Amino acid sequence: AAILDKVIEKEIETVALMSHPLFETDSELNKGMQPIDKSAFSMSQREAETHQANLQHLCRLCGGSFKTDPYKRSHPVHGPVDDETQALLRKKEKKATSWPDLLAKVFKIDVKGDIDTIHPTKFCHQCWTLVQKKLNNSPCEMFFPRKSPVEWHPHSSSCDVCGASLHGVKRKKQVLNPQLSKKLRMVSGCARKIRQIRNPKQVNQKSLMKMIASCKKIHLSTKILAVDYPADFVKSISCQICEHILADPVETTCKHLFCRACILKCLKIVGSYCPACRYPCFPTDLVSPVKSFLNILNSLPVICPVKDCQEEVCLGKYCHHLSRHKEVEDKEGYVYINKGGRPRQ
């Protein structure tokens, strides 16, 4: 009986202790912890969703925004290539049929192991045109906006994609210091002056190229064209070294047109690069333009520059027309010699 009484007393003491306010506050804290954990979880989930939504507006390859493109054009990173690229691949006899394989060949980027929460799922139209240029073997290193591909990381408090601070609030735009902006204006003004000084050098380089070619007596000037064509069209049918009408035109790998004699002289004296864009160029790279362009060039009407002629002739028949003038001159010279009564052959 005494032992039972002691056990009952101990139970009463424990019940009394449990009813103490300290234990009540602990239980209240535990109850309050659950909604805090839930709110923190919902916040992180919301941030992850906004991060993924921001990724949808960025290019997987160059990191550029689709908002800069007025037409909002984009292409999926995964899946089969579009019809235009497929036709080009068939033309070039390439075997790649899906975008991951093609991007791995062109940009050396493996997109097969991409995760949607870390990597964007689309690439921009600028990178798409770069793929087209690479397939066409045209020089396109200058068009790529970055030297190396973008590295993508999971979402964090200092995420570059979201532009968020530690508290998850967007960074405020920094107000420019007036003294700093004044310095920037001065620097940009100096840069402009330097550019203006550099421009005469480019002009001197052009005149140097013309001196090297020295084809004024051989090639025809664009002034003898019978029709007043637009300036862009005249530029397209003229040599980019001597600025005369193309004579025996050749095309470089960078798709620029020159007279054969002019470009060969420049490559020999100046160096193995294109005079227009300084892309590497060798005499073996020179090819004849397409036949349709040559037909257009040969059908251009020109006015004969010989005195008292002014006849309109096609450029293709100009050499034949000029040979007639030479025959007439030879005959006149023969008659003039024979005036003395001594026949000469």
Tab-separated table of C-alpha atoms in Angstrom:
chain	number	residue	atom	x	y	z
A	1	ALA	CA	0.000	0.000	0.000
A	2	ALA	CA	2.861	2.375	0.924
A	3	ILE	CA	4.610	1.645	-2.452
A	4	LEU	CA	1.362	2.328	-4.345
A	5	ASP	CA	0.933	5.617	-2.510
A	6	LYS	CA	4.497	6.663	-3.516
A	7	VAL	CA	3.851	5.807	-7.232
A	8	ILE	CA	0.596	7.805	-7.222
A	9	GLU	CA	2.396	10.792	-5.673
A	10	LYS	CA	5.095	10.689	-8.414
A	11	GLU	CA	2.455	10.602	-11.153
A	12	ILE	CA	0.710	13.615	-9.639
A	13	GLU	CA	4.046	15.508	-9.579
A	14	THR	CA	4.742	14.755	-13.269
A	15	VAL	CA	1.230	15.904	-14.241
A	16	ALA	CA	1.766	19.124	-12.286
A	17	LEU	CA	5.103	19.714	-14.023
A	18	MET	CA	3.531	19.149	-17.459
A	19	SER	CA	0.904	21.764	-16.701
A	20	HIS	CA	3.731	24.277	-16.008
A	21	PRO	CA	3.740	27.385	-18.403
A	22	LEU	CA	7.286	26.527	-19.673
A	23	PHE	CA	6.050	23.316	-21.279
A	24	GLU	CA	3.041	25.179	-22.707
A	25	THR	CA	5.311	27.722	-24.487
A	26	ASP	CA	7.461	24.896	-25.938
A	27	SER	CA	4.452	23.208	-27.438
A	28	GLU	CA	3.260	26.549	-28.818
A	29	LEU	CA	6.686	27.106	-30.443
A	30	ASN	CA	6.547	23.652	-32.042
A	31	LYS	CA	3.111	24.465	-33.422
A	32	GLY	CA	4.413	27.807	-34.804
A	33	MET	CA	7.436	26.151	-36.492
A	34	GLN	CA	5.274	24.165	-38.902
A	35	PRO	CA	3.776	27.168	-40.796
A	36	ILE	CA	7.268	28.837	-40.907
A	37	ASP	CA	8.741	25.727	-42.573
A	38	LYS	CA	5.823	25.621	-44.982
A	39	SER	CA	6.210	29.325	-45.915
A	40	ALA	CA	9.995	28.904	-46.434
A	41	PHE	CA	9.371	25.923	-48.676
A	42	SER	CA	6.751	27.818	-50.716
A	43	MET	CA	9.174	30.792	-51.067
A	44	SER	CA	11.996	28.587	-52.402
A	45	GLN	CA	9.552	26.846	-54.752
A	46	ARG	CA	8.330	30.221	-56.024
A	47	GLU	CA	11.925	31.381	-56.626
A	48	ALA	CA	12.724	28.175	-58.519
A	49	GLU	CA	9.633	28.695	-60.716
A	50	THR	CA	10.571	32.323	-61.504
A	51	HIS	CA	14.153	31.208	-62.248
A	52	GLN	CA	12.850	28.580	-64.686
A	53	ALA	CA	10.512	31.164	-66.273
A	54	ASN	CA	13.471	33.561	-66.733
A	55	LEU	CA	15.490	30.781	-68.390
A	56	GLN	CA	12.777	30.467	-71.074
A	57	HIS	CA	13.676	33.998	-72.303
A	58	LEU	CA	17.422	33.293	-72.660
A	59	CYS	CA	19.518	31.609	-75.354
A	60	ARG	CA	21.196	28.342	-74.342
A	61	LEU	CA	24.338	29.053	-76.415
A	62	CYS	CA	25.135	32.783	-76.141
A	63	GLY	CA	22.990	33.775	-73.128
A	64	GLY	CA	21.274	36.571	-75.071
A	65	SER	CA	17.660	37.555	-74.421
A	66	PHE	CA	14.901	36.812	-76.947
A	67	LYS	CA	13.358	40.193	-76.074
A	68	THR	CA	16.061	41.965	-78.111
A	69	ASP	CA	14.783	40.276	-81.286
A	70	PRO	CA	11.789	42.267	-82.635
A	71	TYR	CA	10.280	39.087	-84.125
A	72	LYS	CA	10.867	37.019	-80.893
A	73	ARG	CA	12.332	34.114	-82.925
A	74	SER	CA	13.693	31.083	-81.069
A	75	HIS	CA	14.533	27.446	-81.827
A	76	PRO	CA	14.341	24.359	-79.554
A	77	VAL	CA	17.641	22.906	-78.323
A	78	HIS	CA	16.265	19.346	-78.360
A	79	GLY	CA	14.427	17.670	-81.213
A	80	PRO	CA	14.776	17.408	-85.004
A	81	VAL	CA	16.176	20.260	-87.124
A	82	ASP	CA	13.872	22.548	-89.136
A	83	ASP	CA	13.163	22.082	-92.854
A	84	GLU	CA	15.532	24.849	-94.035
A	85	THR	CA	18.493	23.427	-92.099
A	86	GLN	CA	17.569	19.893	-93.200
A	87	ALA	CA	17.680	20.976	-96.872
A	88	LEU	CA	21.077	22.596	-96.313
A	89	LEU	CA	22.408	19.460	-94.587
A	90	ARG	CA	21.256	17.329	-97.538
A	91	LYS	CA	22.945	19.738	-99.944
A	92	LYS	CA	26.215	19.518	-97.984
A	93	GLU	CA	25.799	15.728	-97.499
A	94	LYS	CA	25.944	15.994	-93.705
A	95	LYS	CA	24.485	13.235	-91.497
A	96	ALA	CA	23.263	15.214	-88.449
A	97	THR	CA	19.437	15.196	-88.171
A	98	SER	CA	18.801	16.487	-84.619
A	99	TRP	CA	19.752	19.786	-82.970
A	100	PRO	CA	21.876	18.225	-80.152
A	101	ASP	CA	24.143	16.498	-82.725
A	102	LEU	CA	24.400	19.610	-84.906
A	103	LEU	CA	25.116	21.979	-81.966
A	104	ALA	CA	27.789	19.579	-80.700
A	105	LYS	CA	29.486	19.721	-84.141
A	106	VAL	CA	29.226	23.488	-84.650
A	107	PHE	CA	29.632	24.918	-81.104
A	108	LYS	CA	31.286	21.902	-79.372
A	109	ILE	CA	28.532	22.021	-76.691
A	110	ASP	CA	26.874	18.844	-75.380
A	111	VAL	CA	23.217	19.688	-74.678
A	112	LYS	CA	22.028	16.102	-74.228
A	113	GLY	CA	22.637	16.162	-70.460
A	114	ASP	CA	20.817	19.489	-69.883
A	115	ILE	CA	18.486	19.925	-66.887
A	116	ASP	CA	15.399	22.137	-67.361
A	117	THR	CA	15.850	23.855	-63.970
A	118	ILE	CA	19.450	24.898	-64.814
A	119	HIS	CA	19.702	25.205	-68.634
A	120	PRO	CA	17.460	27.108	-71.103
A	121	THR	CA	15.598	24.902	-73.572
A	122	LYS	CA	15.852	27.233	-76.606
A	123	PHE	CA	18.495	29.158	-78.592
A	124	CYS	CA	18.235	32.481	-80.426
A	125	HIS	CA	17.920	33.181	-84.156
A	126	GLN	CA	21.389	34.774	-84.246
A	127	CYS	CA	22.963	31.448	-83.203
A	128	TRP	CA	20.724	29.721	-85.781
A	129	THR	CA	22.118	31.964	-88.563
A	130	LEU	CA	25.605	31.198	-87.252
A	131	VAL	CA	24.903	27.463	-87.752
A	132	GLN	CA	23.757	28.220	-91.319
A	133	LYS	CA	26.943	30.190	-92.036
A	134	LYS	CA	29.137	27.430	-90.582
A	135	LEU	CA	27.417	24.881	-92.834
A	136	ASN	CA	27.950	27.179	-95.845
A	137	ASN	CA	31.681	27.453	-94.966
A	138	SER	CA	31.461	31.242	-94.776
A	139	PRO	CA	33.561	33.244	-92.253
A	140	CYS	CA	31.432	33.790	-89.156
A	141	GLU	CA	33.741	34.023	-86.123
A	142	MET	CA	33.016	37.747	-85.873
A	143	PHE	CA	29.250	37.215	-85.604
A	144	PHE	CA	29.368	35.101	-82.405
A	145	PRO	CA	28.583	37.407	-79.449
A	146	ARG	CA	30.846	35.537	-76.979
A	147	LYS	CA	34.330	34.003	-77.130
A	148	SER	CA	33.177	30.901	-75.207
A	149	PRO	CA	29.778	29.319	-74.379
A	150	VAL	CA	27.844	30.430	-71.277
A	151	GLU	CA	28.198	28.390	-68.085
A	152	TRP	CA	24.826	27.712	-66.419
A	153	HIS	CA	24.502	27.149	-62.650
A	154	PRO	CA	21.598	26.147	-60.340
A	155	HIS	CA	19.504	28.902	-58.766
A	156	SER	CA	21.077	30.595	-55.731
A	157	SER	CA	20.695	33.788	-53.710
A	158	SER	CA	23.197	35.584	-55.999
A	159	CYS	CA	21.726	34.228	-59.255
A	160	ASP	CA	22.748	36.159	-62.389
A	161	VAL	CA	19.681	34.980	-64.296
A	162	CYS	CA	17.150	36.289	-61.789
A	163	GLY	CA	19.258	39.288	-60.733
A	164	ALA	CA	18.084	38.786	-57.131
A	165	SER	CA	19.729	39.879	-53.885
A	166	LEU	CA	19.959	37.809	-50.707
A	167	HIS	CA	16.383	38.746	-49.732
A	168	GLY	CA	14.981	37.753	-53.097
A	169	VAL	CA	14.259	41.376	-54.102
A	170	LYS	CA	15.334	42.646	-57.532
A	171	ARG	CA	18.397	44.841	-57.510
A	172	LYS	CA	17.720	48.535	-57.796
A	173	LYS	CA	19.152	50.455	-60.706
A	174	GLN	CA	22.249	52.345	-59.566
A	175	VAL	CA	22.110	56.098	-60.009
A	176	LEU	CA	25.082	57.356	-62.012
A	177	ASN	CA	27.431	59.732	-60.272
A	178	PRO	CA	27.445	63.072	-62.214
A	179	GLN	CA	31.267	63.308	-61.964
A	180	LEU	CA	31.605	59.730	-63.247
A	181	SER	CA	29.214	60.391	-66.162
A	182	LYS	CA	31.268	63.481	-67.047
A	183	LYS	CA	34.396	61.317	-67.137
A	184	LEU	CA	32.621	58.816	-69.387
A	185	ARG	CA	31.640	61.624	-71.747
A	186	MET	CA	35.242	62.827	-71.908
A	187	VAL	CA	36.533	59.305	-72.575
A	188	SER	CA	33.964	58.718	-75.341
A	189	GLY	CA	34.855	62.093	-76.887
A	190	CYS	CA	38.550	61.143	-76.935
A	191	ALA	CA	37.674	57.781	-78.498
A	192	ARG	CA	35.698	59.568	-81.237
A	193	LYS	CA	38.682	61.823	-81.989
A	194	ILE	CA	40.972	58.781	-82.206
A	195	ARG	CA	38.517	57.149	-84.642
A	196	GLN	CA	38.519	60.300	-86.787
A	197	ILE	CA	42.324	60.213	-86.839
A	198	ARG	CA	42.317	56.519	-87.789
A	199	ASN	CA	39.913	56.961	-90.711
A	200	PRO	CA	42.511	58.667	-92.988
A	201	LYS	CA	44.746	55.596	-92.526
A	202	GLN	CA	41.992	53.407	-93.960
A	203	VAL	CA	41.691	55.818	-96.894
A	204	ASN	CA	45.471	55.658	-97.371
A	205	GLN	CA	45.277	51.854	-97.342
A	206	LYS	CA	42.664	51.953	-100.134
A	207	SER	CA	44.796	54.298	-102.219
A	208	LEU	CA	47.784	52.016	-101.585
A	209	MET	CA	45.796	49.038	-102.899
A	210	LYS	CA	44.870	51.061	-106.014
A	211	MET	CA	48.528	51.942	-106.563
A	212	ILE	CA	49.492	48.264	-106.276
A	213	ALA	CA	46.809	47.263	-108.792
A	214	SER	CA	47.645	50.190	-111.180
A	215	CYS	CA	45.001	49.080	-113.686
A	216	LYS	CA	43.575	52.444	-114.753
A	217	LYS	CA	44.624	51.916	-118.392
A	218	ILE	CA	43.484	48.280	-118.510
A	219	HIS	CA	40.102	48.155	-116.708
A	220	LEU	CA	36.953	50.141	-117.466
A	221	SER	CA	35.594	52.857	-115.196
A	222	THR	CA	32.033	52.650	-113.824
A	223	LYS	CA	31.402	56.096	-115.397
A	224	ILE	CA	31.003	54.555	-118.864
A	225	LEU	CA	27.857	52.626	-117.808
A	226	ALA	CA	24.981	53.648	-120.108
A	227	VAL	CA	22.334	53.453	-117.336
A	228	ASP	CA	22.381	55.371	-114.046
A	229	TYR	CA	22.212	52.326	-111.751
A	230	PRO	CA	21.815	52.570	-107.926
A	231	ALA	CA	25.064	53.013	-105.998
A	232	ASP	CA	24.721	49.605	-104.269
A	233	PHE	CA	24.353	47.806	-107.606
A	234	VAL	CA	27.382	49.635	-109.065
A	235	LYS	CA	29.379	48.621	-105.968
A	236	SER	CA	28.359	44.978	-106.436
A	237	ILE	CA	29.662	44.876	-110.049
A	238	SER	CA	32.898	46.757	-109.326
A	239	CYS	CA	36.207	45.496	-107.949
A	240	GLN	CA	36.787	46.315	-104.279
A	241	ILE	CA	40.432	47.182	-104.910
A	242	CYS	CA	40.480	49.341	-108.068
A	243	GLU	CA	36.720	50.258	-108.026
A	244	HIS	CA	36.504	49.660	-111.796
A	245	ILE	CA	34.021	47.322	-113.531
A	246	LEU	CA	34.985	43.722	-112.780
A	247	ALA	CA	37.332	42.250	-115.398
A	248	ASP	CA	37.741	38.446	-115.237
A	249	PRO	CA	36.040	38.436	-111.793
A	250	VAL	CA	36.974	35.986	-109.031
A	251	GLU	CA	35.279	35.268	-105.698
A	252	THR	CA	37.029	34.674	-102.354
A	253	THR	CA	35.920	32.312	-99.550
A	254	CYS	CA	34.497	35.362	-97.738
A	255	LYS	CA	32.235	36.077	-100.774
A	256	HIS	CA	33.988	39.272	-101.962
A	257	LEU	CA	34.534	39.986	-105.675
A	258	PHE	CA	37.728	41.298	-107.300
A	259	CYS	CA	39.394	41.512	-110.693
A	260	ARG	CA	41.726	38.532	-111.034
A	261	ALA	CA	44.790	40.684	-111.828
A	262	CYS	CA	44.122	43.092	-108.910
A	263	ILE	CA	43.666	40.452	-106.203
A	264	LEU	CA	46.682	38.411	-107.343
A	265	LYS	CA	48.928	41.496	-107.193
A	266	CYS	CA	47.652	42.412	-103.705
A	267	LEU	CA	48.052	38.874	-102.366
A	268	LYS	CA	51.618	38.810	-103.654
A	269	ILE	CA	52.671	42.197	-102.256
A	270	VAL	CA	50.495	42.888	-99.181
A	271	GLY	CA	49.885	39.362	-97.841
A	272	SER	CA	47.515	36.382	-97.885
A	273	TYR	CA	44.315	38.024	-96.670
A	274	CYS	CA	41.204	39.557	-98.216
A	275	PRO	CA	41.666	43.341	-98.778
A	276	ALA	CA	37.984	43.945	-97.911
A	277	CYS	CA	37.649	42.100	-94.563
A	278	ARG	CA	41.202	40.794	-93.814
A	279	TYR	CA	39.985	37.183	-93.739
A	280	PRO	CA	42.750	34.650	-94.644
A	281	CYS	CA	42.820	34.219	-98.431
A	282	PHE	CA	45.169	32.391	-100.813
A	283	PRO	CA	45.367	32.296	-104.649
A	284	THR	CA	44.132	28.676	-104.570
A	285	ASP	CA	40.913	29.809	-102.788
A	286	LEU	CA	39.848	32.071	-105.679
A	287	VAL	CA	36.913	30.719	-107.704
A	288	SER	CA	34.792	32.036	-110.558
A	289	PRO	CA	31.384	33.527	-109.556
A	290	VAL	CA	28.112	31.808	-110.483
A	291	LYS	CA	27.082	31.871	-114.173
A	292	SER	CA	23.930	33.933	-113.546
A	293	PHE	CA	26.068	36.768	-112.102
A	294	LEU	CA	28.469	36.607	-115.079
A	295	ASN	CA	25.501	36.762	-117.495
A	296	ILE	CA	24.202	39.902	-115.750
A	297	LEU	CA	27.690	41.445	-115.820
A	298	ASN	CA	28.231	40.723	-119.529
A	299	SER	CA	24.772	42.090	-120.457
A	300	LEU	CA	25.412	45.523	-118.889
A	301	PRO	CA	25.232	48.341	-121.477
A	302	VAL	CA	28.331	50.575	-121.686
A	303	ILE	CA	29.118	53.617	-123.835
A	304	CYS	CA	32.247	53.363	-125.974
A	305	PRO	CA	34.802	55.894	-124.645
A	306	VAL	CA	36.506	56.303	-128.057
A	307	LYS	CA	36.209	59.843	-129.444
A	308	ASP	CA	33.406	60.399	-132.003
A	309	CYS	CA	31.925	56.936	-131.346
A	310	GLN	CA	29.679	57.024	-128.236
A	311	GLU	CA	28.054	53.751	-129.292
A	312	GLU	CA	26.157	51.699	-126.699
A	313	VAL	CA	27.554	48.151	-126.465
A	314	CYS	CA	27.094	45.182	-124.125
A	315	LEU	CA	30.060	44.667	-121.803
A	316	GLY	CA	30.531	41.128	-123.136
A	317	LYS	CA	30.950	42.452	-126.710
A	318	TYR	CA	33.044	45.483	-125.760
A	319	CYS	CA	36.408	43.831	-126.604
A	320	HIS	CA	35.146	42.887	-130.070
A	321	HIS	CA	33.866	46.453	-130.600
A	322	LEU	CA	37.229	47.906	-129.507
A	323	SER	CA	39.122	45.617	-131.905
A	324	ARG	CA	37.174	47.227	-134.803
A	325	HIS	CA	38.454	50.655	-133.778
A	326	LYS	CA	41.997	49.302	-133.788
A	327	GLU	CA	41.503	47.834	-137.283
A	328	VAL	CA	40.250	51.209	-138.544
A	329	GLU	CA	43.223	52.985	-136.945
A	330	ASP	CA	45.640	50.508	-138.582
A	331	LYS	CA	44.025	51.080	-142.003
A	332	GLU	CA	44.198	54.868	-141.589
A	333	GLY	CA	47.874	54.577	-140.634
A	334	TYR	CA	48.545	52.405	-143.711
A	335	VAL	CA	46.878	54.984	-146.015
A	336	TYR	CA	48.821	57.852	-144.384
A	337	ILE	CA	52.151	56.030	-144.964
A	338	ASN	CA	51.280	55.344	-148.649
A	339	LYS	CA	50.596	59.038	-149.456
A	340	GLY	CA	54.192	59.382	-150.636
A	341	GLY	CA	53.509	56.889	-153.418
A	342	ARG	CA	55.616	54.149	-151.918
A	343	PRO	CA	53.409	51.154	-151.078
A	344	ARG	CA	54.270	49.363	-147.861
A	345	GLN	CA	52.859	46.191	-146.367
